[in-house]
PDB file of C-alpha atoms in Angstrom:
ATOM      1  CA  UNK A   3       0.000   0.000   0.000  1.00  0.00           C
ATOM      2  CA  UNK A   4       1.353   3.548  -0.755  1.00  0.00           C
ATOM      3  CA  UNK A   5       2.071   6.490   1.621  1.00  0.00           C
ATOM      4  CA  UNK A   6       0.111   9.568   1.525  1.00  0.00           C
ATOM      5  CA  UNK A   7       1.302  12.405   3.208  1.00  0.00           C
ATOM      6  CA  UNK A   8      -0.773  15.119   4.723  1.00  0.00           C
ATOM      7  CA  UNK A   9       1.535  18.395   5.547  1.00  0.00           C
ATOM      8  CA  UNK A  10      -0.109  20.746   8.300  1.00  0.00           C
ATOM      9  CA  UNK A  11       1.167  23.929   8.635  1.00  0.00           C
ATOM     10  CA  UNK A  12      -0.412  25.077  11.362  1.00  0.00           C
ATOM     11  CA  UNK A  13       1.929  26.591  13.768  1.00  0.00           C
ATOM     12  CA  UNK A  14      -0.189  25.302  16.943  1.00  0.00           C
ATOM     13  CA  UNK A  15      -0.150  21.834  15.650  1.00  0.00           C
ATOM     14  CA  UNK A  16       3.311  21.541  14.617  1.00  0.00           C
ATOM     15  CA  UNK A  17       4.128  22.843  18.400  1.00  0.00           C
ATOM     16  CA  UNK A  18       1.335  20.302  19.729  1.00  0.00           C
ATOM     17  CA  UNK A  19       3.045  17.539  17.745  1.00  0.00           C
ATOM     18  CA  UNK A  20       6.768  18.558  18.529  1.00  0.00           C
ATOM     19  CA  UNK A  21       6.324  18.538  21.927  1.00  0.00           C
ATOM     20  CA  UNK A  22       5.103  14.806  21.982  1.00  0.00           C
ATOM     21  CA  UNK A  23       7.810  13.530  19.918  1.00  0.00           C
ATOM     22  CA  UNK A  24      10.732  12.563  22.340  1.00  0.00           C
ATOM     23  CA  UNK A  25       8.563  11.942  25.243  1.00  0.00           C
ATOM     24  CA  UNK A  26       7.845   8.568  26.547  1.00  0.00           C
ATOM     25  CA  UNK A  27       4.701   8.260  25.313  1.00  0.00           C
ATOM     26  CA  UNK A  28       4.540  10.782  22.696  1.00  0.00           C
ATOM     27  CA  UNK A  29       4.122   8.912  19.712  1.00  0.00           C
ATOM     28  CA  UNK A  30       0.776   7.149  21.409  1.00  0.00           C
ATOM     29  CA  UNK A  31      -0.111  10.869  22.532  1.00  0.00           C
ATOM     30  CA  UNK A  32       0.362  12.084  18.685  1.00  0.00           C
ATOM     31  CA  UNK A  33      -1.997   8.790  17.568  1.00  0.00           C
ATOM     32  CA  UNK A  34      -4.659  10.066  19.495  1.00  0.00           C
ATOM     33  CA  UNK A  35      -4.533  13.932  18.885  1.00  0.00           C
ATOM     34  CA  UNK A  36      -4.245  12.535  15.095  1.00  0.00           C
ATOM     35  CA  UNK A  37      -7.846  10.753  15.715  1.00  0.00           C
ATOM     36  CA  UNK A  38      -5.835   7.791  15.345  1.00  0.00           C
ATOM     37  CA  UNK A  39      -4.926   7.930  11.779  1.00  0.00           C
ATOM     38  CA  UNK A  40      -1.343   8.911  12.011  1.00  0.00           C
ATOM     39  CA  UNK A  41       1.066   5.825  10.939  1.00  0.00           C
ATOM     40  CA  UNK A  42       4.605   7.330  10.939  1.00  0.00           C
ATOM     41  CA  UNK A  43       5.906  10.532  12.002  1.00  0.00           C
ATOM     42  CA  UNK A  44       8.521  12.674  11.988  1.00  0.00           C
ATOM     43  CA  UNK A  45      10.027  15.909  13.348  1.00  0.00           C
ATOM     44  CA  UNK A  46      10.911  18.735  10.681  1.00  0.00           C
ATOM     45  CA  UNK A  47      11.719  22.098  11.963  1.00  0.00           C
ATOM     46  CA  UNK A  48       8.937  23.944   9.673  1.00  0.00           C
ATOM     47  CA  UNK A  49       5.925  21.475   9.131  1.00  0.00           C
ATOM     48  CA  UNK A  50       4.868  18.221  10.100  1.00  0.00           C
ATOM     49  CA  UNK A  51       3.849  15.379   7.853  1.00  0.00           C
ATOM     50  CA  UNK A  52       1.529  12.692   8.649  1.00  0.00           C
ATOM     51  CA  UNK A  53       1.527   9.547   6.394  1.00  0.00           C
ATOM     52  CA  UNK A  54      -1.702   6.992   5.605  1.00  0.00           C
ATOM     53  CA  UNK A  55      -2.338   4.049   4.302  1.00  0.00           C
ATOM     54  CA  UNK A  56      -5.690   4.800   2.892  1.00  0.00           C
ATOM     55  CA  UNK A  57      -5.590   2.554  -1.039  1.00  0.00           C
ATOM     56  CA  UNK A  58      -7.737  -0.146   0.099  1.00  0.00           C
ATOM     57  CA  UNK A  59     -10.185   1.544   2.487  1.00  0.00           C
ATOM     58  CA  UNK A  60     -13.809   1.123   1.717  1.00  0.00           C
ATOM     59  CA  UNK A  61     -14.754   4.518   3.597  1.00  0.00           C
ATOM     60  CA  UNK A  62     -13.187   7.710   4.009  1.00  0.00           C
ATOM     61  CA  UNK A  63     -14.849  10.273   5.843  1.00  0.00           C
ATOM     62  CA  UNK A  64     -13.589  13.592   7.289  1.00  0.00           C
ATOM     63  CA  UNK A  65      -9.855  12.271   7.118  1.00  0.00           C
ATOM     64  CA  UNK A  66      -9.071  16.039   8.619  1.00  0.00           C
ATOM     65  CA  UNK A  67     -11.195  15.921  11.894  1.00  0.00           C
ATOM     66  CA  UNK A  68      -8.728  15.481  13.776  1.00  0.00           C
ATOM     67  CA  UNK A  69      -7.661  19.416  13.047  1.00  0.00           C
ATOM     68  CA  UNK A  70      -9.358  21.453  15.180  1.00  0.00           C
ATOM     69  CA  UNK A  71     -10.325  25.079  14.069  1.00  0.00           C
ATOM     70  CA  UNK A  72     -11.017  25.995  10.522  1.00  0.00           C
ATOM     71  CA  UNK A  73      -6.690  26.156  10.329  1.00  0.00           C
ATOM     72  CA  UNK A  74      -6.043  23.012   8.330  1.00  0.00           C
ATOM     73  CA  UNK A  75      -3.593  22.143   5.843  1.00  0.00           C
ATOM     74  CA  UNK A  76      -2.507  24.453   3.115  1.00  0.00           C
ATOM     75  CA  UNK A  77      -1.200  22.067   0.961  1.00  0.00           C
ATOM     76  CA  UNK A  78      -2.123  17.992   0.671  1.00  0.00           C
ATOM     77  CA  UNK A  79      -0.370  15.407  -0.554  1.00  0.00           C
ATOM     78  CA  UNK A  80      -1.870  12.110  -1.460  1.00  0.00           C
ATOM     79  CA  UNK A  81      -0.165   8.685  -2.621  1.00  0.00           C
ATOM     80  CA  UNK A  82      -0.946   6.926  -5.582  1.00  0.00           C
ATOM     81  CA  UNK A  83      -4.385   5.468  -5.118  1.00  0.00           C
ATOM     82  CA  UNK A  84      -5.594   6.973  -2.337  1.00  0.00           C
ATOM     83  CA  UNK A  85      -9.780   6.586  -2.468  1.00  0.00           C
ATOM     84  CA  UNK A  86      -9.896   4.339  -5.619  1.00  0.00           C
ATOM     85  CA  UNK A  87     -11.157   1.749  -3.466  1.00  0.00           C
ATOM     86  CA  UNK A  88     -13.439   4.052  -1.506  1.00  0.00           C
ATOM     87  CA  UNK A  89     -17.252   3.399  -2.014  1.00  0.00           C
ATOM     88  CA  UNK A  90     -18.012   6.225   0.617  1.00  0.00           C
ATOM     89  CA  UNK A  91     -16.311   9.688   0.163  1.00  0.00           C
ATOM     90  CA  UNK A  92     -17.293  12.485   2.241  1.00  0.00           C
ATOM     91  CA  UNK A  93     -16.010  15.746   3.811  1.00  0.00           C
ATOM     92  CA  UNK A  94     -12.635  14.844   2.336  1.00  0.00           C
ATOM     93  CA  UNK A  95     -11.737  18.971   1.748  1.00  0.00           C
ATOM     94  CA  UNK A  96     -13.793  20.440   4.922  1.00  0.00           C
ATOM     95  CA  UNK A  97     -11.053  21.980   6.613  1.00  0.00           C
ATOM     96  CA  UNK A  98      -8.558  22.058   3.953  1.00  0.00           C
ATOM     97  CA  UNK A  99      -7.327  25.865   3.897  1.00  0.00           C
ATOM     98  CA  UNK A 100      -5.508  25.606   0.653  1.00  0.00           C
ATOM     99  CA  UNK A 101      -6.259  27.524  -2.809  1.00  0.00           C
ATOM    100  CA  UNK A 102      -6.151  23.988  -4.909  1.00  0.00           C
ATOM    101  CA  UNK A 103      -6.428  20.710  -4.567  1.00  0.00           C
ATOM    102  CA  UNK A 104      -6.234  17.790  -7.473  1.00  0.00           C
ATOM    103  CA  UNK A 105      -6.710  14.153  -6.214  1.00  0.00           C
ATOM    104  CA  UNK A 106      -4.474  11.515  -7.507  1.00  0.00           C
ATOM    105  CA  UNK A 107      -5.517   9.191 -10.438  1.00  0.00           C
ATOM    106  CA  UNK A 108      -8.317   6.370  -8.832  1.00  0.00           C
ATOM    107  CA  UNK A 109      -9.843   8.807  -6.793  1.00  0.00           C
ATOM    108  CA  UNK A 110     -13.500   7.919  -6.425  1.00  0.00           C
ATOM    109  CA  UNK A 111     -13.488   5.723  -9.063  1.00  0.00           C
ATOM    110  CA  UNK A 112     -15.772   3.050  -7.440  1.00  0.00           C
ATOM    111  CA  UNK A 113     -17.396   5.626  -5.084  1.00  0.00           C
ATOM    112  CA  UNK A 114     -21.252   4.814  -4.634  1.00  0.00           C
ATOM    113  CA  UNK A 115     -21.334   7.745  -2.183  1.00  0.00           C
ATOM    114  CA  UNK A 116     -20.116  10.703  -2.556  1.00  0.00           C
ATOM    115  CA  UNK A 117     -22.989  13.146  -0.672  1.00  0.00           C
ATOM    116  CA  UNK A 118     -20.846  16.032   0.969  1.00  0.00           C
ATOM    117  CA  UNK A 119     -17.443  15.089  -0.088  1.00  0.00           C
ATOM    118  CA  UNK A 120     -16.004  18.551  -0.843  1.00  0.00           C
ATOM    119  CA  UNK A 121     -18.721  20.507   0.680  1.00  0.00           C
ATOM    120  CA  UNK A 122     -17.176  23.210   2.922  1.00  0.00           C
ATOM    121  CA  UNK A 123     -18.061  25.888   5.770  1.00  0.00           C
ATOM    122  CA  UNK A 124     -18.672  29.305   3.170  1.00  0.00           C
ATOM    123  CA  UNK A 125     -17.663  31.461   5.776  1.00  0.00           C
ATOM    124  CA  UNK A 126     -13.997  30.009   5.979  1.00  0.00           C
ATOM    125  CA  UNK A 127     -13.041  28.107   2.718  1.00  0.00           C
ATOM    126  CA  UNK A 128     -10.265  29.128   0.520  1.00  0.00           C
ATOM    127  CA  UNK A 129     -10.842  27.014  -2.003  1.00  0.00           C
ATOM    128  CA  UNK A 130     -11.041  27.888  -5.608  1.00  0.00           C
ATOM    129  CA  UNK A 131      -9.648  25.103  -7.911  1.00  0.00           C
ATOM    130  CA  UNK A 132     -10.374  21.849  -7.374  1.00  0.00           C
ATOM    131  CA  UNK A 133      -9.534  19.085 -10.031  1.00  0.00           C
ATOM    132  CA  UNK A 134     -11.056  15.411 -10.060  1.00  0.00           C
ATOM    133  CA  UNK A 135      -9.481  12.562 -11.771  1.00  0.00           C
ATOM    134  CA  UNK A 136     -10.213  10.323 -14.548  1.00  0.00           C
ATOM    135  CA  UNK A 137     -13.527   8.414 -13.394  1.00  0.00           C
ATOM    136  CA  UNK A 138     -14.155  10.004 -10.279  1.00  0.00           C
ATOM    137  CA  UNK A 139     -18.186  10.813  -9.456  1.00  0.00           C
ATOM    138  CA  UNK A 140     -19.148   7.780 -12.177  1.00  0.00           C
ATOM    139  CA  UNK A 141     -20.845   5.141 -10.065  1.00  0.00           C
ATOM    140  CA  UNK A 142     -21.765   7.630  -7.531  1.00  0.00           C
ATOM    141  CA  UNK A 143     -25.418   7.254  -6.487  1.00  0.00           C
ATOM    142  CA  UNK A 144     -25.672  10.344  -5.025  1.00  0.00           C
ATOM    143  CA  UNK A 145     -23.866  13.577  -5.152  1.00  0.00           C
ATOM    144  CA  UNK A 146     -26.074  15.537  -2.660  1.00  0.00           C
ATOM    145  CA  UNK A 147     -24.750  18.704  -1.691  1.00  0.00           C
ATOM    146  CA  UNK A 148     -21.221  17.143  -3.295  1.00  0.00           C
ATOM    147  CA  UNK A 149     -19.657  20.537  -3.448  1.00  0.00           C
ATOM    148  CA  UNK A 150     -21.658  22.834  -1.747  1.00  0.00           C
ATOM    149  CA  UNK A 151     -20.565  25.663   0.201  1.00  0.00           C
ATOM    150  CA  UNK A 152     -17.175  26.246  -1.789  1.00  0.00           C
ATOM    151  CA  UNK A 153     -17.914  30.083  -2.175  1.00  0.00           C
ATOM    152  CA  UNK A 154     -14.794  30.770  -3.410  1.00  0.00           C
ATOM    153  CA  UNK A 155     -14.471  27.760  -5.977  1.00  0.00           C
ATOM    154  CA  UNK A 156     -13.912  29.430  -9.338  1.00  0.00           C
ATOM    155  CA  UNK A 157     -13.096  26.058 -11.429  1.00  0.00           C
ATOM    156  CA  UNK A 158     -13.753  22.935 -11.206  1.00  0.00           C
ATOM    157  CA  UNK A 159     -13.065  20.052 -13.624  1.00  0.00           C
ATOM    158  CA  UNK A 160     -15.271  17.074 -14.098  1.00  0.00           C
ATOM    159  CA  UNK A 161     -14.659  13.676 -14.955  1.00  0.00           C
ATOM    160  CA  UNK A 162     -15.807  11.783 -18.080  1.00  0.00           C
ATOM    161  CA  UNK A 163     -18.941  10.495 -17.013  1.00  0.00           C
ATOM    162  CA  UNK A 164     -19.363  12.702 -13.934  1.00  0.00           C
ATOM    163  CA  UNK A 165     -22.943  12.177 -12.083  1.00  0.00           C
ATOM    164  CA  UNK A 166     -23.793   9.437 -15.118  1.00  0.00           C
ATOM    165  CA  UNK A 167     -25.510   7.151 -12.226  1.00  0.00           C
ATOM    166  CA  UNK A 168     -26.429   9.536  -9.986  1.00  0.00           C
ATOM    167  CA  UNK A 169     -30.235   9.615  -9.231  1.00  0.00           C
ATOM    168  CA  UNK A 170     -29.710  12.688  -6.367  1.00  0.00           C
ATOM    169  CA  UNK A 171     -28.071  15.719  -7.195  1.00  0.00           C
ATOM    170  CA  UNK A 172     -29.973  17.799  -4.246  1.00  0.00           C
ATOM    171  CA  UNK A 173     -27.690  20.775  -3.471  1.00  0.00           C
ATOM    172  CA  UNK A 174     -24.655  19.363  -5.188  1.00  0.00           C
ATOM    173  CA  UNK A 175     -23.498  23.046  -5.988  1.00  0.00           C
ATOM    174  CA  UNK A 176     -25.652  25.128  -3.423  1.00  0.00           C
ATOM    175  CA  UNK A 177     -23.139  28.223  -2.255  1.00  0.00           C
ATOM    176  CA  UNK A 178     -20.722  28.300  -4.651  1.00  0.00           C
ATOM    177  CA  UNK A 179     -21.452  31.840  -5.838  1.00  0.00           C
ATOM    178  CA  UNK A 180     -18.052  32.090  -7.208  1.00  0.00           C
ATOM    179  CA  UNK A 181     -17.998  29.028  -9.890  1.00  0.00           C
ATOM    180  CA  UNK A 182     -17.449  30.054 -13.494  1.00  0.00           C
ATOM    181  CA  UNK A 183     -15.665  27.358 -15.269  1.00  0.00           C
ATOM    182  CA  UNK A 184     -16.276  23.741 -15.953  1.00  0.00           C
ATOM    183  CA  UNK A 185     -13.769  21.337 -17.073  1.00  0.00           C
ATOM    184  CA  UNK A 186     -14.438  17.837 -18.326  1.00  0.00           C
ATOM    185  CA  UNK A 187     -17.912  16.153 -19.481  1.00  0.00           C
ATOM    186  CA  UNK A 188     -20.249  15.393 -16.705  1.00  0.00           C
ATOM    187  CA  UNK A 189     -23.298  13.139 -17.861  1.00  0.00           C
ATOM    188  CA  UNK A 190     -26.160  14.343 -15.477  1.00  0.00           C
ATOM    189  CA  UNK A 191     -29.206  11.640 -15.867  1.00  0.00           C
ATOM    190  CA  UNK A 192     -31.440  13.737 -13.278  1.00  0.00           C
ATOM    191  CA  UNK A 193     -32.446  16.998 -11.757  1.00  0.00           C
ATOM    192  CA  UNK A 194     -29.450  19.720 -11.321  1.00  0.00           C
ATOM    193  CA  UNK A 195     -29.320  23.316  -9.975  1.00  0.00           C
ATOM    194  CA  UNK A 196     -26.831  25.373 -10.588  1.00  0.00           C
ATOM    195  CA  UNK A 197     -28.737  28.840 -10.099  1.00  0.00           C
ATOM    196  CA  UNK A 198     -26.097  29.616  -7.285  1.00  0.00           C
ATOM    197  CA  UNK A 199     -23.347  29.904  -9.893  1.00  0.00           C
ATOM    198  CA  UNK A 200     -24.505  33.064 -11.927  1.00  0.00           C
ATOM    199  CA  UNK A 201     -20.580  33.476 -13.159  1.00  0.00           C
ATOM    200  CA  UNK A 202     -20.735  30.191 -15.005  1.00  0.00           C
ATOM    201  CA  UNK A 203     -19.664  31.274 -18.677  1.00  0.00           C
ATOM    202  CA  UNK A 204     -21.731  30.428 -21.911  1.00  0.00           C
ATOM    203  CA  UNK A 205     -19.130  27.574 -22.273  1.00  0.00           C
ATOM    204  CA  UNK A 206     -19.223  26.111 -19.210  1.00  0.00           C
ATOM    205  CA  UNK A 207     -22.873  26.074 -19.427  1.00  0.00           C
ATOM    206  CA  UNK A 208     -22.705  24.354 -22.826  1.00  0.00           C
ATOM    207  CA  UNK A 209     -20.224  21.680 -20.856  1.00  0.00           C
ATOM    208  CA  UNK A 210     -23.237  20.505 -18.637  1.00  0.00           C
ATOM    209  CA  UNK A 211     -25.762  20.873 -21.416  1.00  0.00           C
ATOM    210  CA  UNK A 212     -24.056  19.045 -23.887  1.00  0.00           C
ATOM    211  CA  UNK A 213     -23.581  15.814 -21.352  1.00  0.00           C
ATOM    212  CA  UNK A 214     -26.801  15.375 -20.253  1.00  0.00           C
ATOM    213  CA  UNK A 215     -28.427  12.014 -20.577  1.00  0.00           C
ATOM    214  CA  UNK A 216     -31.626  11.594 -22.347  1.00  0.00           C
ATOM    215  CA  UNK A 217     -34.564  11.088 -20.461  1.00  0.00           C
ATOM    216  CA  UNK A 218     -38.005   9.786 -20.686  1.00  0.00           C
ATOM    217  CA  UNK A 219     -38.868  11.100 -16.921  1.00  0.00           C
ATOM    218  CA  UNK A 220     -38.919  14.711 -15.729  1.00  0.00           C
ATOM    219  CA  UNK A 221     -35.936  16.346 -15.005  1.00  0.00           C
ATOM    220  CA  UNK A 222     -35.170  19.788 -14.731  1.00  0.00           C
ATOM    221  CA  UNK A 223     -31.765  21.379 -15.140  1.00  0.00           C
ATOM    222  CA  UNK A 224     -32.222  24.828 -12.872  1.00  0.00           C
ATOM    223  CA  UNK A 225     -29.482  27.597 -14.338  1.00  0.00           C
ATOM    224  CA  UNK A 226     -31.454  30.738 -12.740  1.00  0.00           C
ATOM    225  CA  UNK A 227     -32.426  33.978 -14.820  1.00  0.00           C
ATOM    226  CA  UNK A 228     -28.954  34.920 -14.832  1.00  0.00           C
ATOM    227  CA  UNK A 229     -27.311  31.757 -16.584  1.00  0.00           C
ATOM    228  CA  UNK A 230     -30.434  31.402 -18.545  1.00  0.00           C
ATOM    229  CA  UNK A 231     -30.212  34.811 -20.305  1.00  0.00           C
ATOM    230  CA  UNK A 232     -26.471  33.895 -21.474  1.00  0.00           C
ATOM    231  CA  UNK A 233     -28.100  30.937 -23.947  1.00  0.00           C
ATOM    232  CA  UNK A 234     -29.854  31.032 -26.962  1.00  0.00           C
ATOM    233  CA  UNK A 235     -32.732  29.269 -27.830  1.00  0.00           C
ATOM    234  CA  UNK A 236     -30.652  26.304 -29.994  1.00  0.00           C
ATOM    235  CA  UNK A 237     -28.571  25.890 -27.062  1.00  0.00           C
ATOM    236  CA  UNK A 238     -31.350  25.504 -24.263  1.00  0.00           C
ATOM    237  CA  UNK A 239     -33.388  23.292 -27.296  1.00  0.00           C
ATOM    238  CA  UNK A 240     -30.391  20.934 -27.138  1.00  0.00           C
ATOM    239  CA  UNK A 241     -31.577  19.867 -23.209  1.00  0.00           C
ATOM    240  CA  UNK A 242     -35.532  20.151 -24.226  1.00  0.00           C
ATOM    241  CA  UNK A 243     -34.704  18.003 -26.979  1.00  0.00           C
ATOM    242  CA  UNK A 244     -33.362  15.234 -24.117  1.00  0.00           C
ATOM    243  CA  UNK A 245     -36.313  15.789 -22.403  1.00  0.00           C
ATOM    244  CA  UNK A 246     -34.970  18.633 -19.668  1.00  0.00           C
ATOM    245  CA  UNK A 247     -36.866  20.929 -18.563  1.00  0.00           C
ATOM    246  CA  UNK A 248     -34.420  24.300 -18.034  1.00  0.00           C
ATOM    247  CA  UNK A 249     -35.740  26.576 -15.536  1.00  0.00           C
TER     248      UNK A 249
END
């Protein structure tokens, strides 16, 4: 199994964790103050960096709880594999303080879950790039509120296939205010709002329209006056003609 590494920059953790390292029972201290996910450790003057052995696990949730505050890790480092055997994915970003974050190739790639997994606290999350790989968000089930609350989110790039067997999108991009560009070709088979992303530009917009799976039951693909007004009538007739209904 590969190494991740996690690297916290935190000033208050890095004293935390150098102060247990030396002492009898530091490294069983650390384990616990790490919610007990911490496999190896070691002590570097300017940052510490917490390993994991996370390819075969079935379930990740909130793999930063253990930080406490909204002052998590500015940059993340994951090893080859990490979530590809994951079927549950959620709150992997929450407190993640960095600017962008791109998960390594497998990631969510047999997810069946993936309700909240980069959904954030608006008020605090820096956010504003996030990247997911090759097959990530395919075999999800259900992407509710997926990536809500990333305010500052600006681009994001979909997978081939993104949302394909999804049958709940509820919320999956509530909050982020700031979203403008799409990347990749998600394949949306039901209903999808994205009137809390006004920015979204005309191609972006075409991105989501152009994937969506015919249907023979109602589904509605929400854009809001704002997004709506940036289409013309071919574009919008290309999701009517699939059956959509775009509100």
């Amino acid at each position: 199994m590969g190494n991740g590494k996690i690297i916290f920059r935190n000033r208050n953790i890095q004293k935390q964790c150098r102060n247990l390292i030396g002492t009898t029972n530091g490294k069983e201290q650390l384990n616990k103050t790490m919610g007990g996910i911490l496999v190896s450790f070691a002590e570097v003057p300017a940052r510490i960096k917490v390993k994991f052995n996370w390819k075969f696990r079935r379930s990740i949730i909130n793999p930063l709880h253990s930080i406490y505050g909204n002052r998590g890790p500015t940059s993340l480092i994951f090893s080859e594999g990490f979530g590809m055997a994951a079927e549950t994915l959620r709150w992997i970003s929450v407190r993640f303080a960095g600017t962008s974050l791109s998960l390594p190739a497998g990631f969510g790639q047999n997810a069946i879950d993936m309700s909240n997994c980069f959904q954030h606290n608006k008020n605090t999350t820096k956010l504003r790039v996030l990247s997911l790989p090759e097959g990530c968000g395919r075999k999800a089930k259900t992407l509710r509120q997926c990536f809500a609350n990333c305010a500052n989110l600006t681009n994001l790039a979909l997978s081939d296939g993104f949302g394909a067997a999804s049958t709940d999108n509820t919320g999956a991009f509530d909050g982020c205010a700031a979203l403008a560009y799409f990347n990749g070709n998600p394949q949306f088979k039901t209903s999808v709002d994205l009137s809390d992303s006004p920015l979204l530009t005309v191609d972006s917009l075409r991105i989501v329209i152009n994937g969506l799976q015919t249907v023979t039951e109602a589904q509605t693909l929400t854009l809001g006056e704002a997004n709506k007004a940036k289409l013309t009538e071919d574009q919008i007739k290309i999701a009517t003609d699939k059956g959509w209904t775009v509100a």
